Backbone as CSV, one residue per row, in Angstrom:
resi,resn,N_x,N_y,N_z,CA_x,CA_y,CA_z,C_x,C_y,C_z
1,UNK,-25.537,5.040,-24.018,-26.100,3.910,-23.288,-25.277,3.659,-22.033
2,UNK,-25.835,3.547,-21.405,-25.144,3.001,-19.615,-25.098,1.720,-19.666
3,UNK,-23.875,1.274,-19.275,-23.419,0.121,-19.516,-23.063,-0.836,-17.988
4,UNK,-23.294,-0.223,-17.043,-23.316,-1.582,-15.767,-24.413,-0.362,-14.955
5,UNK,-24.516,-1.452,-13.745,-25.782,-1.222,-12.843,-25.695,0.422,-11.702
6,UNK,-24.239,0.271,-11.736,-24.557,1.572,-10.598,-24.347,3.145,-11.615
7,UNK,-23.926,3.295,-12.685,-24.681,4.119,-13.201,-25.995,4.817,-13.753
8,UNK,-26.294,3.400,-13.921,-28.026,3.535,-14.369,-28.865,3.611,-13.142
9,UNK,-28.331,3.280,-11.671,-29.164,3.435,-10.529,-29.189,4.630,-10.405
10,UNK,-27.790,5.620,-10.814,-27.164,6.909,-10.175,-28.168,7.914,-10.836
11,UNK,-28.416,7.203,-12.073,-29.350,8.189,-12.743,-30.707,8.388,-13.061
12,UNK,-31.183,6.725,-12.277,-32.218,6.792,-11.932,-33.015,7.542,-10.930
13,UNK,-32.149,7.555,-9.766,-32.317,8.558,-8.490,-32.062,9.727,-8.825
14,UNK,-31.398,10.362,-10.090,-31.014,11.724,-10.190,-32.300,12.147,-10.668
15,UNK,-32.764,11.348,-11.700,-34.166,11.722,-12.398,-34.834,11.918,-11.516
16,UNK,-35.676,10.817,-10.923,-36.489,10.768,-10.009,-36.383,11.663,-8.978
17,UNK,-35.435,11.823,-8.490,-35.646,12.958,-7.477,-35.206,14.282,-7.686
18,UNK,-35.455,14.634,-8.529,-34.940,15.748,-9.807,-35.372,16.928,-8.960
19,UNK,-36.383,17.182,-8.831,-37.599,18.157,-8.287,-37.351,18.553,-6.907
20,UNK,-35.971,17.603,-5.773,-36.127,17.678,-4.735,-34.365,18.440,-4.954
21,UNK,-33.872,18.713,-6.328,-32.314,19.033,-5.948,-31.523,18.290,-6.795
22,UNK,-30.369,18.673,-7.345,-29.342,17.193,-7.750,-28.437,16.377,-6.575
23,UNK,-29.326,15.866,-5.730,-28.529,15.521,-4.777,-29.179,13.446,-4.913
24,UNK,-29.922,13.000,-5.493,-30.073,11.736,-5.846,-28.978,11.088,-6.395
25,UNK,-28.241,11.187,-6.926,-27.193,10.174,-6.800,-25.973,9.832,-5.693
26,UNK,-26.437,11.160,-4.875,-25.726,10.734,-3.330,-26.088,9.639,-2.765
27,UNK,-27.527,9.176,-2.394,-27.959,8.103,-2.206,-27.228,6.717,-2.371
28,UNK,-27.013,6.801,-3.910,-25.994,5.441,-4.627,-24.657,5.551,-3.831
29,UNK,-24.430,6.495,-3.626,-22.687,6.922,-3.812,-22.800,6.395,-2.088
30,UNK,-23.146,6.999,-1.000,-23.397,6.344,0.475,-23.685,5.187,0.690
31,UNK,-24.520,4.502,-0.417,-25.046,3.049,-0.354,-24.604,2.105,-0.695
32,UNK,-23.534,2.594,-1.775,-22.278,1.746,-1.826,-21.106,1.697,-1.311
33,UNK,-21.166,2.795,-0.989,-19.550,2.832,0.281,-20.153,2.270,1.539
34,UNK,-21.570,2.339,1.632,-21.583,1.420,3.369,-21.818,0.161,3.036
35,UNK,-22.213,-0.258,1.785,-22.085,-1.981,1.579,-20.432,-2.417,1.316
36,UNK,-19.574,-1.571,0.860,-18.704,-1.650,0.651,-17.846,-2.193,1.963
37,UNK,-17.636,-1.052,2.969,-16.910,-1.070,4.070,-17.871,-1.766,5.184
38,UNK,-19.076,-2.389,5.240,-19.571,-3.336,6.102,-18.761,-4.887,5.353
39,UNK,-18.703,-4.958,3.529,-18.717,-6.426,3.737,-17.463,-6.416,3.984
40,UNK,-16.467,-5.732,3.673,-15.033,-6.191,4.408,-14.171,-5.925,5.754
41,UNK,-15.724,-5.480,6.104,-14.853,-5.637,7.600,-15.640,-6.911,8.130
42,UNK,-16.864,-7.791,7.718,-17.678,-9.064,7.933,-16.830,-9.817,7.165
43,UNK,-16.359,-9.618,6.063,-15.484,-10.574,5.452,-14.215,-11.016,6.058
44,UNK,-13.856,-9.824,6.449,-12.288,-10.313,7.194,-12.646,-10.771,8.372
45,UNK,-13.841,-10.557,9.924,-13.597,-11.297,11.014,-14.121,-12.929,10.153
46,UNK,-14.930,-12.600,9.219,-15.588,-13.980,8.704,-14.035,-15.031,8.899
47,UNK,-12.931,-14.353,7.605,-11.915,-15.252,7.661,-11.143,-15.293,8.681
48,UNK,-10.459,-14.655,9.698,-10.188,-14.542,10.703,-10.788,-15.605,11.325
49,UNK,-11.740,-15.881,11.851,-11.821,-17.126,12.534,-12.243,-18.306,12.239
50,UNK,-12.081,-18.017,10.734,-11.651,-19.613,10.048,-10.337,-20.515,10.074
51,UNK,-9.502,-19.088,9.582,-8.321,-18.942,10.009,-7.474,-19.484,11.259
52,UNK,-7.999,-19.308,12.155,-8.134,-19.268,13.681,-8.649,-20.935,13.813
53,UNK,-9.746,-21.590,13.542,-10.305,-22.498,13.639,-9.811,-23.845,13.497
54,UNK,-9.503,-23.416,11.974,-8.534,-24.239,11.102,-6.824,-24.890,10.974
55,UNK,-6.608,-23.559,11.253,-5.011,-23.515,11.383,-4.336,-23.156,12.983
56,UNK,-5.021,-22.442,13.663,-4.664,-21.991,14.934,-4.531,-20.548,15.223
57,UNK,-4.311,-19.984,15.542,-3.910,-18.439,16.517,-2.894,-18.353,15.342
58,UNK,-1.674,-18.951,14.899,-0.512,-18.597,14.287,-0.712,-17.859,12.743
59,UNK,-2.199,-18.281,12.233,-2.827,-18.255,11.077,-3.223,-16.702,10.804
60,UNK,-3.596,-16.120,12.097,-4.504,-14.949,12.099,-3.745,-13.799,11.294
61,UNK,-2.999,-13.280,11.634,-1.856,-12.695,10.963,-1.286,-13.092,9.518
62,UNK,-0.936,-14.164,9.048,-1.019,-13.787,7.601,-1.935,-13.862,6.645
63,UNK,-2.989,-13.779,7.903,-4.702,-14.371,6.857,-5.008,-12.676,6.544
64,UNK,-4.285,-11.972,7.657,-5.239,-10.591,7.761,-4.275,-9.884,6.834
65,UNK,-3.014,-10.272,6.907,-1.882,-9.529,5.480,-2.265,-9.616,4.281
66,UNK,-2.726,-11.107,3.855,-3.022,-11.241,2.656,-4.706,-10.740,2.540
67,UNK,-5.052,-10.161,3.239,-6.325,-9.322,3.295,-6.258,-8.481,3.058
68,UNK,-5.348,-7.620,3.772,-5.108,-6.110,3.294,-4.694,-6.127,1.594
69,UNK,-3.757,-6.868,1.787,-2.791,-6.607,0.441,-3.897,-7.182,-0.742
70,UNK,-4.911,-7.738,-0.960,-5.969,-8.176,-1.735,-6.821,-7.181,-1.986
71,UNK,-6.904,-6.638,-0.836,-7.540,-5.103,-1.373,-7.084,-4.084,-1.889
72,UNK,-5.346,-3.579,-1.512,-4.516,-2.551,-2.312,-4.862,-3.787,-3.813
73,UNK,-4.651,-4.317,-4.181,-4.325,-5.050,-5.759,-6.163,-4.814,-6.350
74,UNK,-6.802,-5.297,-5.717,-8.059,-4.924,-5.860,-8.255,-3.575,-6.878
75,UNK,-7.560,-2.458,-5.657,-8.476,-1.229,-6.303,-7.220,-0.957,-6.750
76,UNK,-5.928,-1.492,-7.543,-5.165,-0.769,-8.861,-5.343,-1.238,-9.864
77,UNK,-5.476,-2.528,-9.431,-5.473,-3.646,-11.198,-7.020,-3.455,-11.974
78,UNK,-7.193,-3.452,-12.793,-8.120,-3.184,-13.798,-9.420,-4.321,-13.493
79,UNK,-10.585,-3.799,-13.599,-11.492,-4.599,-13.888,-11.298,-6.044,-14.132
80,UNK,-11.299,-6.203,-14.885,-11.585,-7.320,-16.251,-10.128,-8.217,-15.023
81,UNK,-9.230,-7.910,-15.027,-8.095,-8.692,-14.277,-8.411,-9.431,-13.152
82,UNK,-9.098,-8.190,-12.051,-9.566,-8.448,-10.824,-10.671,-9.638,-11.013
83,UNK,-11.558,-9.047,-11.723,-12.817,-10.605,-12.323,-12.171,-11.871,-12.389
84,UNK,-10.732,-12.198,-13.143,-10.015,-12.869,-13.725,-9.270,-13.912,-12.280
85,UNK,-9.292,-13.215,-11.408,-8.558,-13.841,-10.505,-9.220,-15.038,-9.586
């Protein structure tokens, strides 16, 4: 049994486009790396000039550190943790 959504998409497109190649779960795999790397680069000018708004020019810089560094912790710490936070 497939147990969250982007496997069962991966293999929905594999089925379905079975006949054209095993190349249907590329689809998923591109479609989530460009939702991926659009929302955090919209996410970070998002905070950036909240940042900016709120606090001043002085803000921008450790808004964008603790940005980066949210994403290294992101993709080491486990699931269930990351949810947790």
């Amino acid at each position: 049994a497939v147990e969250s959504a982007a496997p069962l998409t991966t293999q929905a497109f594999r089925v379905g486009l079975s006949r054209f190649g095993d190349w249907g779960h590329l689809i998923v795999v591109f479609g989530v790396l460009l939702f991926a790397i659009s929302t955090a680069i919209s996410w970070s000018y998002y905070g950036d000039r909240c940042a900016n708004y709120l606090f001043g020019q002085g803000a921008v810089l450790p808004y964008k550190l603790v940005f980066v560094a949210m994403h290294f912790v992101g993709a080491v710490l486990p699931l269930a943790v990351v949810w947790s936070l």
